[in-house]
mmCIF file of C-alpha atoms and ligand atoms in Angstrom:
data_model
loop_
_atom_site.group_PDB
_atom_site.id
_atom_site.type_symbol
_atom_site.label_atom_id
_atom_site.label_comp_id
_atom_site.label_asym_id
_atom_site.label_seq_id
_atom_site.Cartn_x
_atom_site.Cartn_y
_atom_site.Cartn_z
ATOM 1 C CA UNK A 1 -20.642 -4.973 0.368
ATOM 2 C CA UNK A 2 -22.636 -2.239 1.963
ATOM 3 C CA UNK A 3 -21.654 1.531 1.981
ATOM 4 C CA UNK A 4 -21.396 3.401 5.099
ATOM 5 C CA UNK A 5 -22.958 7.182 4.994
ATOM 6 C CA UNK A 6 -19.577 8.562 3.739
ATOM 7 C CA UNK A 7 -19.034 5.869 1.490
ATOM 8 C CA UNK A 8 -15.341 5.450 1.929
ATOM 9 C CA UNK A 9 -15.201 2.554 4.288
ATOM 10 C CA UNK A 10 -16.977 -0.599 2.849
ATOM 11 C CA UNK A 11 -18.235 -3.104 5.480
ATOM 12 C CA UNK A 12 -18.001 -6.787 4.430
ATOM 13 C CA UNK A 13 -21.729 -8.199 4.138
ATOM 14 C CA UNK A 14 -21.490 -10.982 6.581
ATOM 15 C CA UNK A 15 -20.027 -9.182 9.301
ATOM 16 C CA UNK A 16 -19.456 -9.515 12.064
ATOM 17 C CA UNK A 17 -16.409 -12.121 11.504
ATOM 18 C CA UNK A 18 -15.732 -13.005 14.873
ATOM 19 C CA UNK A 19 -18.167 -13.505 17.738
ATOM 20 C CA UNK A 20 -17.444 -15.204 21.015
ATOM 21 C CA UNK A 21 -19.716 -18.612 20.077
ATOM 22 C CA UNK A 22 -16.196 -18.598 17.595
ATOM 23 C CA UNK A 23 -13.909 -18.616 20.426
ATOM 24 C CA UNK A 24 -12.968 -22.438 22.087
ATOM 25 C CA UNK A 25 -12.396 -21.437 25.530
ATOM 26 C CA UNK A 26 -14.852 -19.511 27.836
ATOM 27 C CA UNK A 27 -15.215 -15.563 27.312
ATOM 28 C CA UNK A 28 -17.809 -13.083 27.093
ATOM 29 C CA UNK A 29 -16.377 -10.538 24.082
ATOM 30 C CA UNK A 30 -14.139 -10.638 20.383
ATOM 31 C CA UNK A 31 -12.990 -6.871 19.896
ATOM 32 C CA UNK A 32 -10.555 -4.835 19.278
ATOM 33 C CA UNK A 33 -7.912 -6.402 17.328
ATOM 34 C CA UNK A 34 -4.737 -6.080 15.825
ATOM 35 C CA UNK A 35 -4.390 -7.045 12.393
ATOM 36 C CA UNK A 36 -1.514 -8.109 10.039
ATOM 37 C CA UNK A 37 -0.165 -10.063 6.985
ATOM 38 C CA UNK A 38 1.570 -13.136 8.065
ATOM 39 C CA UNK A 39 3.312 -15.774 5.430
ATOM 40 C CA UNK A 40 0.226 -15.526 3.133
ATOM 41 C CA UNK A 41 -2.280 -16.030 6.084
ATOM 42 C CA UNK A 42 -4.207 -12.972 8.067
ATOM 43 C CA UNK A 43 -3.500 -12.701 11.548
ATOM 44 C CA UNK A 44 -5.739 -11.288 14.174
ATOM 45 C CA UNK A 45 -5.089 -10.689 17.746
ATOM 46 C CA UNK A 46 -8.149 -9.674 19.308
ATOM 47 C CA UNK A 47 -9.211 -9.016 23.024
ATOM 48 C CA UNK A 48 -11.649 -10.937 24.955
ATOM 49 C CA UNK A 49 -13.277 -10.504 28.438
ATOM 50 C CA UNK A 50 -13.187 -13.335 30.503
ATOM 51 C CA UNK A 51 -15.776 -13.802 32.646
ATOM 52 C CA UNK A 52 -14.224 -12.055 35.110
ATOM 53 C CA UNK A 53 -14.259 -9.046 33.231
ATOM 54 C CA UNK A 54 -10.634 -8.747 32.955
ATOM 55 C CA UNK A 55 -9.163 -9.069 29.165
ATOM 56 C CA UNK A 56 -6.561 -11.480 27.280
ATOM 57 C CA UNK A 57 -5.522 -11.634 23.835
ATOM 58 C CA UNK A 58 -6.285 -13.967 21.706
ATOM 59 C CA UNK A 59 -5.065 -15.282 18.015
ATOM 60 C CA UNK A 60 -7.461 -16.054 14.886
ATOM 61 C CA UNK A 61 -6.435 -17.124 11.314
ATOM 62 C CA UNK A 62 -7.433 -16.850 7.602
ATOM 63 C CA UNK A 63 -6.395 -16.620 4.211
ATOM 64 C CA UNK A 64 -9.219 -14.249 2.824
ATOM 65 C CA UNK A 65 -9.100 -11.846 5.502
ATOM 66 C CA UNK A 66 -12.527 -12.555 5.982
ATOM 67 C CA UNK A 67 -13.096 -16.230 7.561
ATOM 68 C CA UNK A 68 -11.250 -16.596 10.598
ATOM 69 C CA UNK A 69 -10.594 -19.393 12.668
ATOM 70 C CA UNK A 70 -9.630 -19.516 16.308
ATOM 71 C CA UNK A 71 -6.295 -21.141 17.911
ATOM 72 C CA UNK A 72 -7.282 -23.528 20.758
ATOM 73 C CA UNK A 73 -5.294 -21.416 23.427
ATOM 74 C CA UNK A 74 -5.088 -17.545 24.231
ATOM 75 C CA UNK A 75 -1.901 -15.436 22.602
ATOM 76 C CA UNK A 76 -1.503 -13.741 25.793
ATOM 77 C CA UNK A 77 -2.588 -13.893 29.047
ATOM 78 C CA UNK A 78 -1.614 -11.582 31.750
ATOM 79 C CA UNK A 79 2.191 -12.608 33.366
ATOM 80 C CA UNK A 80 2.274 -14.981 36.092
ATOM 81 C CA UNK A 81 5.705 -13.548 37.294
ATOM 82 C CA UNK A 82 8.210 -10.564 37.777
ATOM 83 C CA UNK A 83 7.576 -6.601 36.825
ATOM 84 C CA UNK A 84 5.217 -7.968 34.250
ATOM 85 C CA UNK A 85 2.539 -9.810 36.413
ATOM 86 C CA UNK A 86 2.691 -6.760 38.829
ATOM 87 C CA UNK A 87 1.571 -4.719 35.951
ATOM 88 C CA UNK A 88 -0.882 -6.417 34.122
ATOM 89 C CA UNK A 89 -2.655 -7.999 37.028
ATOM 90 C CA UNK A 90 -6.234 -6.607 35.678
ATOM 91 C CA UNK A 91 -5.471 -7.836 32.437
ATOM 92 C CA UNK A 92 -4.307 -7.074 28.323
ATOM 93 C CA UNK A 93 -6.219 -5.302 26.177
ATOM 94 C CA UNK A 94 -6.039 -3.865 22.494
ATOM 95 C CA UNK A 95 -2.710 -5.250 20.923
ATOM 96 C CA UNK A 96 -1.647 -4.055 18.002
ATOM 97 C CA UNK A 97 0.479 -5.469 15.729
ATOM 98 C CA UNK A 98 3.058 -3.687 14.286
ATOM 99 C CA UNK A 99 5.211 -4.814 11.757
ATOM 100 C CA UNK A 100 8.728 -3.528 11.218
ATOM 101 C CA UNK A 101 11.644 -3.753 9.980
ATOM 102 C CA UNK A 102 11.238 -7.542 9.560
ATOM 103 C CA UNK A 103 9.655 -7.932 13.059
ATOM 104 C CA UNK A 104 6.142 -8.286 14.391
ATOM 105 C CA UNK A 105 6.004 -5.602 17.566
ATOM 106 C CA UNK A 106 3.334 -5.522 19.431
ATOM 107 C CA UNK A 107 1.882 -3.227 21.910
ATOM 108 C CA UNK A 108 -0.372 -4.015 24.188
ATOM 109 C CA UNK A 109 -2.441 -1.954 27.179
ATOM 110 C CA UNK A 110 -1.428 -3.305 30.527
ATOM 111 C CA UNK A 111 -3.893 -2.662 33.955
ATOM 112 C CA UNK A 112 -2.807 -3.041 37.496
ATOM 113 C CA UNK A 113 -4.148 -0.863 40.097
ATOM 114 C CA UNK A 114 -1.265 0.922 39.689
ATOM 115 C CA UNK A 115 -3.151 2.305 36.489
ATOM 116 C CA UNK A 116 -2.714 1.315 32.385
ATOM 117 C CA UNK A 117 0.498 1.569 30.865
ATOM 118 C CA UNK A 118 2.041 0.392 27.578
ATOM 119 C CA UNK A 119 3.525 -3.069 27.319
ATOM 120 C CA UNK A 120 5.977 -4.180 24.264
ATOM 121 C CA UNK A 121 6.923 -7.421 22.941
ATOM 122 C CA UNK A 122 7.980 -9.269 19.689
ATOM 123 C CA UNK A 123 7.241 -12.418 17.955
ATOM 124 C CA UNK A 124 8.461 -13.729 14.709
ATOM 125 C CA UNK A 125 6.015 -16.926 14.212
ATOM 126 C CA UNK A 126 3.079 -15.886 16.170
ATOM 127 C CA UNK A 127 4.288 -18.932 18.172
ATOM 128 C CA UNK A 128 6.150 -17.675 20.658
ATOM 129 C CA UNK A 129 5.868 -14.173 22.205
ATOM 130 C CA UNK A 130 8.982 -12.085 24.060
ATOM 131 C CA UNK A 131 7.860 -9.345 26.236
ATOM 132 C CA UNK A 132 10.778 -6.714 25.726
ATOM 133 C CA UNK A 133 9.139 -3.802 28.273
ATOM 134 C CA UNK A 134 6.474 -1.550 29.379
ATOM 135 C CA UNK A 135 7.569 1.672 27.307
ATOM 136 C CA UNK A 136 5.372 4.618 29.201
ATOM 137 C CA UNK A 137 4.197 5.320 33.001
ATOM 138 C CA UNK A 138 1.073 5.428 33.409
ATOM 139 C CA UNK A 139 -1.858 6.310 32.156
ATOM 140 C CA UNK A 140 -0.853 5.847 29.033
ATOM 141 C CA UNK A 141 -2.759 3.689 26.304
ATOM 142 C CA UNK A 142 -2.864 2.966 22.647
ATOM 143 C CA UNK A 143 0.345 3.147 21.349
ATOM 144 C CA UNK A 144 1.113 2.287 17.408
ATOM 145 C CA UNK A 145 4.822 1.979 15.886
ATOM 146 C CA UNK A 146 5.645 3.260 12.527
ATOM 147 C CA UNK A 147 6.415 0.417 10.011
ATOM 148 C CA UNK A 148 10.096 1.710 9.527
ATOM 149 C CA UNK A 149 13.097 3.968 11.303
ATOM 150 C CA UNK A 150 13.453 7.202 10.799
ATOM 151 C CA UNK A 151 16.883 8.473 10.916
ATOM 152 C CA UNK A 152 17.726 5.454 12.984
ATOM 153 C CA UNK A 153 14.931 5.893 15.120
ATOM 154 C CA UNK A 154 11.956 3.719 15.624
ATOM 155 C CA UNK A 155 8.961 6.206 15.825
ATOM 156 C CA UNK A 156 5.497 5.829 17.503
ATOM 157 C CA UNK A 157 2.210 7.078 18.622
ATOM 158 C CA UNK A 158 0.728 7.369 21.409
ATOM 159 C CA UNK A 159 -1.961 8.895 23.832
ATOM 160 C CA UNK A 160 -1.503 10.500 27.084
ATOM 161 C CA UNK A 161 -4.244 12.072 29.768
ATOM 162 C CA UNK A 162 -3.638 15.683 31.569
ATOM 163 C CA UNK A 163 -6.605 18.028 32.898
ATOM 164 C CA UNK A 164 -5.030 20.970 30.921
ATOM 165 C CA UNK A 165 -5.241 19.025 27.369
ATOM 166 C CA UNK A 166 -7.122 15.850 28.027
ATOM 167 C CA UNK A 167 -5.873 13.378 25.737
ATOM 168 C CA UNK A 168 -4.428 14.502 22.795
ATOM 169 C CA UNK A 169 -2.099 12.192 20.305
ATOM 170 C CA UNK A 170 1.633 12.739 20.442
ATOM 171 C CA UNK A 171 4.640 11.041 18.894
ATOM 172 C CA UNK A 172 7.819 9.689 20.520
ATOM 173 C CA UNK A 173 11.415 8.487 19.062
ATOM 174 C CA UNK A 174 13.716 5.684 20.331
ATOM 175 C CA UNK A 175 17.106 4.346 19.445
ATOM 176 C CA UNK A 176 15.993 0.924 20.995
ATOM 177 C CA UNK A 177 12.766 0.444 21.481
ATOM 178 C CA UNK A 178 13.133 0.227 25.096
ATOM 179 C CA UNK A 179 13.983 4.475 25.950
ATOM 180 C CA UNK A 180 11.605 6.608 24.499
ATOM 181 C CA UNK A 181 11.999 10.501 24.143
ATOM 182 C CA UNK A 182 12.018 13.886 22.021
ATOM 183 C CA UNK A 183 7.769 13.593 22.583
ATOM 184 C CA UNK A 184 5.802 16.241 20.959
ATOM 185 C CA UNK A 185 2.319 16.706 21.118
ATOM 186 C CA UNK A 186 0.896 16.321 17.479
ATOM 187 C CA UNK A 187 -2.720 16.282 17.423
ATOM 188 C CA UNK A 188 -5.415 17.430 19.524
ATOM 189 C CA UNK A 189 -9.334 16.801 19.802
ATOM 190 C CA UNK A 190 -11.351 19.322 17.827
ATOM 191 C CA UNK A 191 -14.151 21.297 20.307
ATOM 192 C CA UNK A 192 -17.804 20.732 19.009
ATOM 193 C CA UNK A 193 -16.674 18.491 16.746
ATOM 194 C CA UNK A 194 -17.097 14.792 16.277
ATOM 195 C CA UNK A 195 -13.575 13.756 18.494
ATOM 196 C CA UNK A 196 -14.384 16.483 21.215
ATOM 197 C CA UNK A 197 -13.706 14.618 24.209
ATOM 198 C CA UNK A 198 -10.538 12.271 23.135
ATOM 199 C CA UNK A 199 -8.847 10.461 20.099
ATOM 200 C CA UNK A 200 -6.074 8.022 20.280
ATOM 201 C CA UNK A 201 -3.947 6.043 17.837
ATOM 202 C CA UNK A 202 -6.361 3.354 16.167
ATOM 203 C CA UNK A 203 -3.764 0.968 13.503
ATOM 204 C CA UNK A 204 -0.216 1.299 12.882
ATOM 205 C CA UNK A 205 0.234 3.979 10.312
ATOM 206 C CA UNK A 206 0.328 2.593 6.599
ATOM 207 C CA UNK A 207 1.987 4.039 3.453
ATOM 208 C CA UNK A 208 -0.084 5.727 0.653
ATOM 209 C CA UNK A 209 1.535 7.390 -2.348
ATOM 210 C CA UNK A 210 0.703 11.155 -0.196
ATOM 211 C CA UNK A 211 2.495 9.850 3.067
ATOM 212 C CA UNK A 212 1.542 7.766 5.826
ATOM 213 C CA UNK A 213 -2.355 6.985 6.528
ATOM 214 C CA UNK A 214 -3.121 6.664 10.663
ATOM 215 C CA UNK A 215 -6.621 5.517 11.250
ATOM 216 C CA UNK A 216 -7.335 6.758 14.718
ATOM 217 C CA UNK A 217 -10.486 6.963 17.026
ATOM 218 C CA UNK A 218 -12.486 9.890 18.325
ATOM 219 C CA UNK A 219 -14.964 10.037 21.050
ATOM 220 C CA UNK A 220 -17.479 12.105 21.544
ATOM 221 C CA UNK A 221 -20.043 12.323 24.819
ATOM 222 C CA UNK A 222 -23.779 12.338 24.609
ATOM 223 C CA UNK A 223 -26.664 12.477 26.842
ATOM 224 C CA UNK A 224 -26.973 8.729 25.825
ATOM 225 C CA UNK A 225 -22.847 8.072 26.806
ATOM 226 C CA UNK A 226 -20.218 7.856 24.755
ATOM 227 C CA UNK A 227 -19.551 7.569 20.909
ATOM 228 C CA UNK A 228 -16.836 5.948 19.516
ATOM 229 C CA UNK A 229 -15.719 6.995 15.732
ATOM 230 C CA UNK A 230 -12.468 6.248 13.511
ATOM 231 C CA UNK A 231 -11.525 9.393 11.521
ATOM 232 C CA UNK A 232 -7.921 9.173 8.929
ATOM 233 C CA UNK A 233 -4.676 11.437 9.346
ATOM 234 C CA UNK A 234 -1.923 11.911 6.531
ATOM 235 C CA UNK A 235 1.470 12.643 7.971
ATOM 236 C CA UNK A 236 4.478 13.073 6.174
ATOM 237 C CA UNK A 237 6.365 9.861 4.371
ATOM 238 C CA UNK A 238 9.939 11.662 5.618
ATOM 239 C CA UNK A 239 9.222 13.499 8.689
ATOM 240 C CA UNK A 240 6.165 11.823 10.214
ATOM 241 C CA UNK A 241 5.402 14.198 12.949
ATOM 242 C CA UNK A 242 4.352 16.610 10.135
ATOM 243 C CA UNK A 243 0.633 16.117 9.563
ATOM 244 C CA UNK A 244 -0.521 16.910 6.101
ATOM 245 C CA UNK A 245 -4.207 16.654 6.982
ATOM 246 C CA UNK A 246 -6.784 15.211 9.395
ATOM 247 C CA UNK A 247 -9.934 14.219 7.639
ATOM 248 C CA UNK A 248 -12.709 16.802 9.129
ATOM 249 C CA UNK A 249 -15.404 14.032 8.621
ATOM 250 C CA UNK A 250 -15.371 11.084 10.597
ATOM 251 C CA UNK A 251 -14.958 7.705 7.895
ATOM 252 C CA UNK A 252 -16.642 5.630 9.541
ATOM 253 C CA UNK A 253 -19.499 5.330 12.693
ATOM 254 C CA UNK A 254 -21.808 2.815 14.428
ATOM 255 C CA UNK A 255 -24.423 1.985 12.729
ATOM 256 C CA UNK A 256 -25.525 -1.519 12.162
ATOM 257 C CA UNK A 257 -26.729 -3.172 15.339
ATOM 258 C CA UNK A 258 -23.701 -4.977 16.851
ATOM 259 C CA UNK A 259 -22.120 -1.509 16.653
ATOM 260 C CA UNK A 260 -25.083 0.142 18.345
ATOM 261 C CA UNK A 261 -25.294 -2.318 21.126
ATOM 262 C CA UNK A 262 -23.243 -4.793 23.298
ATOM 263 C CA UNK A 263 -20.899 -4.864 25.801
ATOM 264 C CA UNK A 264 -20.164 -1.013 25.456
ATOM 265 C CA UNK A 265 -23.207 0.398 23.113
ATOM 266 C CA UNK A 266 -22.187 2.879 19.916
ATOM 267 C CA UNK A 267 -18.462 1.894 19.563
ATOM 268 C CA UNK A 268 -16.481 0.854 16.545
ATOM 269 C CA UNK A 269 -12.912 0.979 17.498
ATOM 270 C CA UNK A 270 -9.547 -0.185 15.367
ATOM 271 C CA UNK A 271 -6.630 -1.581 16.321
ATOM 272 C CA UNK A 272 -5.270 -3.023 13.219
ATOM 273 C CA UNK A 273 -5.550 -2.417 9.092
ATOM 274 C CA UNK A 274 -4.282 -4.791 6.110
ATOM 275 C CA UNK A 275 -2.852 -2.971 3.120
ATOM 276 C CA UNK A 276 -3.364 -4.724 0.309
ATOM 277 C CA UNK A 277 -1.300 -5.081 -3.253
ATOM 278 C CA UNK A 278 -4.530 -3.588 -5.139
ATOM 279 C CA UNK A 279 -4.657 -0.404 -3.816
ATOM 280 C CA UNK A 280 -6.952 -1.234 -1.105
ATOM 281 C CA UNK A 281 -6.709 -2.160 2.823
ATOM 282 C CA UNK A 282 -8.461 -4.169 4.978
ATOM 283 C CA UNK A 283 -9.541 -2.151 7.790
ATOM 284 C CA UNK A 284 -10.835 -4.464 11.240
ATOM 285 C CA UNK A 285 -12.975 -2.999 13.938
ATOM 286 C CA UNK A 286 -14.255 -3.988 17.299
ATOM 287 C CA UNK A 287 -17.896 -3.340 17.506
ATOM 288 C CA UNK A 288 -19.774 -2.477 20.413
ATOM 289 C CA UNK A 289 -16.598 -3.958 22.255
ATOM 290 C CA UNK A 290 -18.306 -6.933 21.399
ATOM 291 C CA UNK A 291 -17.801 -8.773 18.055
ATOM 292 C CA UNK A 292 -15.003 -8.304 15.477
ATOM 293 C CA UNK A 293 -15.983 -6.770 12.232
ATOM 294 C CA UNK A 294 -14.397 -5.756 8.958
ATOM 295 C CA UNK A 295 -14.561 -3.479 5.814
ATOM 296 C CA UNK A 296 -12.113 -1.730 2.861
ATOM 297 C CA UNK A 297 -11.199 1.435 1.522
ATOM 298 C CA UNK A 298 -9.585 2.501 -1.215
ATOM 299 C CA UNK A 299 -5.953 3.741 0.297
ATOM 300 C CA UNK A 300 -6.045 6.496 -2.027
ATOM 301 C CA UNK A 301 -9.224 7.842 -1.374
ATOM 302 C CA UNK A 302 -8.176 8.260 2.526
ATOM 303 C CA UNK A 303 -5.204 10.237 1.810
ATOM 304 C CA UNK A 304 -7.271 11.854 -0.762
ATOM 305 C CA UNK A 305 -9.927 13.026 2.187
ATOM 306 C CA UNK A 306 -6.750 14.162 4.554
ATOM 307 C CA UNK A 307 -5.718 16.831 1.846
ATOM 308 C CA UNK A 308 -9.434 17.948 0.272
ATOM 309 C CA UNK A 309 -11.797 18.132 3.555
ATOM 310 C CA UNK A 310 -8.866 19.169 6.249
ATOM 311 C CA UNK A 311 -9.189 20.104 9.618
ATOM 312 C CA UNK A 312 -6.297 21.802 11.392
ATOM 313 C CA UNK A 313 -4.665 19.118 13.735
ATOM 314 C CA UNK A 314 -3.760 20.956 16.519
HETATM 315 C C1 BMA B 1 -11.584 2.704 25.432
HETATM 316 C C2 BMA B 1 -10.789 1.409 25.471
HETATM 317 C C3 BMA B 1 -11.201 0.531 24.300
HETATM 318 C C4 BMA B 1 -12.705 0.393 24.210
HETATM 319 C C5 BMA B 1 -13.379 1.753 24.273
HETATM 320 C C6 BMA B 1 -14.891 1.667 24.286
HETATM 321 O O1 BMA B 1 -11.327 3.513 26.539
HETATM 322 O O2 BMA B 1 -11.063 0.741 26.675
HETATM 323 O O3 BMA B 1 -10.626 -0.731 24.495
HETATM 324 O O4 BMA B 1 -13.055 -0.224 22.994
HETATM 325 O O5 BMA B 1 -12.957 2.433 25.428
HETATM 326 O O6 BMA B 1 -15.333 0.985 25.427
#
């Protein structure tokens, strides 16, 4: 293992785990993938461009969380009929899986020209996939669902755009999963500061023993483009609009070369974690939008970060 500048997030030595020479049918990228715990084996769900440089999900396997292999067929490709395959015509991007209440939910980005919105479906096996409903208007993209109710409530996070507070991260309740409401704006990108121009909802929020742990993303813009970073919140176990503490430092950022360069140069980008019985979790990345990569943490020392180097969140 190899430690990154902060030390916190240790990337696996032979990353990256998935590259598209892995992948049996024809596409040009492995990224961004949801991650998740499945009957003893790891499950990934990562995106790929096809060649036409529109995105489907696909599913890869393991039982070290480290060596993956790669079903024949996609997961998901975009619907062929109905509301769906009006609006994900360009294609489905970044699903996360989120598991809950003895269900795997997943959300998914949807593009159609009439912009992205959020799609949801369910599957119990990893077989078969339901797709319930898109659950925002557009624009609207990376959405994560908390692993339980609250008060009855299924809870998530998500990201919306406006010109008066460009994409911020705010958090939404539902009775159903299918009417969302009650939205509050929760977090907000810090000027001059690492996640200046946007962050967003990275993996599903994951318990610690000081709350819940959300890995998100934060972007900022350079003469050289964009940079993509993942930086750690700690909101409340009870009331998890409540942030205790955003990380001020950034835990991790590209820096070996399939996270300099690729499809989309100087991104590492997460869409999925594995908490583990030892007190660690797996945390996956996309790299570069690219290849799929992977590393740990010690839970505790992320919540630990979210209450000793704090930023305000909003
Ligand atoms: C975001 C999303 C991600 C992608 C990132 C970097 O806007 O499209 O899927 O990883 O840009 O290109």
């Amino acid at each position: 293992m190899v430690e990154n500048h902060a030390g916190l997030v240790r990337r696996y030595e032979k990353n990256p785990i998935l590259t598209k020479e892995d992948i049996p049918y024809p596409v040009a990228t492995v990224h961004n993938a949801g991650a998740c715990k499945y009957q003893d084996r790891y499950i990934l769900l990562f995106r790929s461009h096809r060649q036409n440089g529109r995105s489907i999900i696909g599913l890869a396997e393991s039982v070290d969380g480290f060596s993956f292999v790669v079903h024949p067929k996609p997961f998901l490709e975009p619907a062929t009929e109905g509301v769906f395959a009006e609006y994900e015509e360009y294609g489905v991007e970044d699903m996360r899986i989120c598991p809950c209440e003895g269900e795997y939910l997943l959300t998914y980005s949807a593009y159609s020209r009439h912009g992205v919105r959020i799609g949801l479906a369910r599957t119990q096996d990893f077989d078969k996939v339901e797709r319930i409903a898109f659950i925002s208007q557009p624009d609207m993209r990376n959405t994560v669902i908390f692993p339980r109710k609250f008060d009855g409530y299924y809870v998530r996070l998500d990201r919306p755009h406006s010109e008066i507070n460009p994409w911020p991260i705010c958090i939404s309740y539902s009775p159903d999963l299918i009417h969302w409401g009650n939205s509050r704006v929760i977090m907000n990108p810090m000027k001059y500061h690492w996640d200046e121009m946007k962050i967003g909802p990275g993996a599903p929020p994951f318990l610690s023993e000081k709350g819940w742990i959300h890995i998100y993303h934060g972007v900022f813009q350079t003469m050289g483009g964009a940079v993509y970073r993942m930086g750690v919140a700690l909101h409340d176990l009870d009331n998890p609009e409540r942030i205790i503490g955003v990380a001020d430092e950034w835990i991790l950022e590209p820096d070996a070369p399939w996270e300099r360069t690729g499809y989309v140069p100087n991104v590492v980008f997460s869409c999925g974690v594995v908490p583990e019985d030892d007190g660690t979790v797996k945390i996956y990345w996309g790299a570069a939008d690219t290849v799929m990569c992977v590393g740990t943490a010690s839970i505790a020392d992320l919540a630990d970060l979210c209450l000793t180097r704090a930023r305000e969140p909003l």
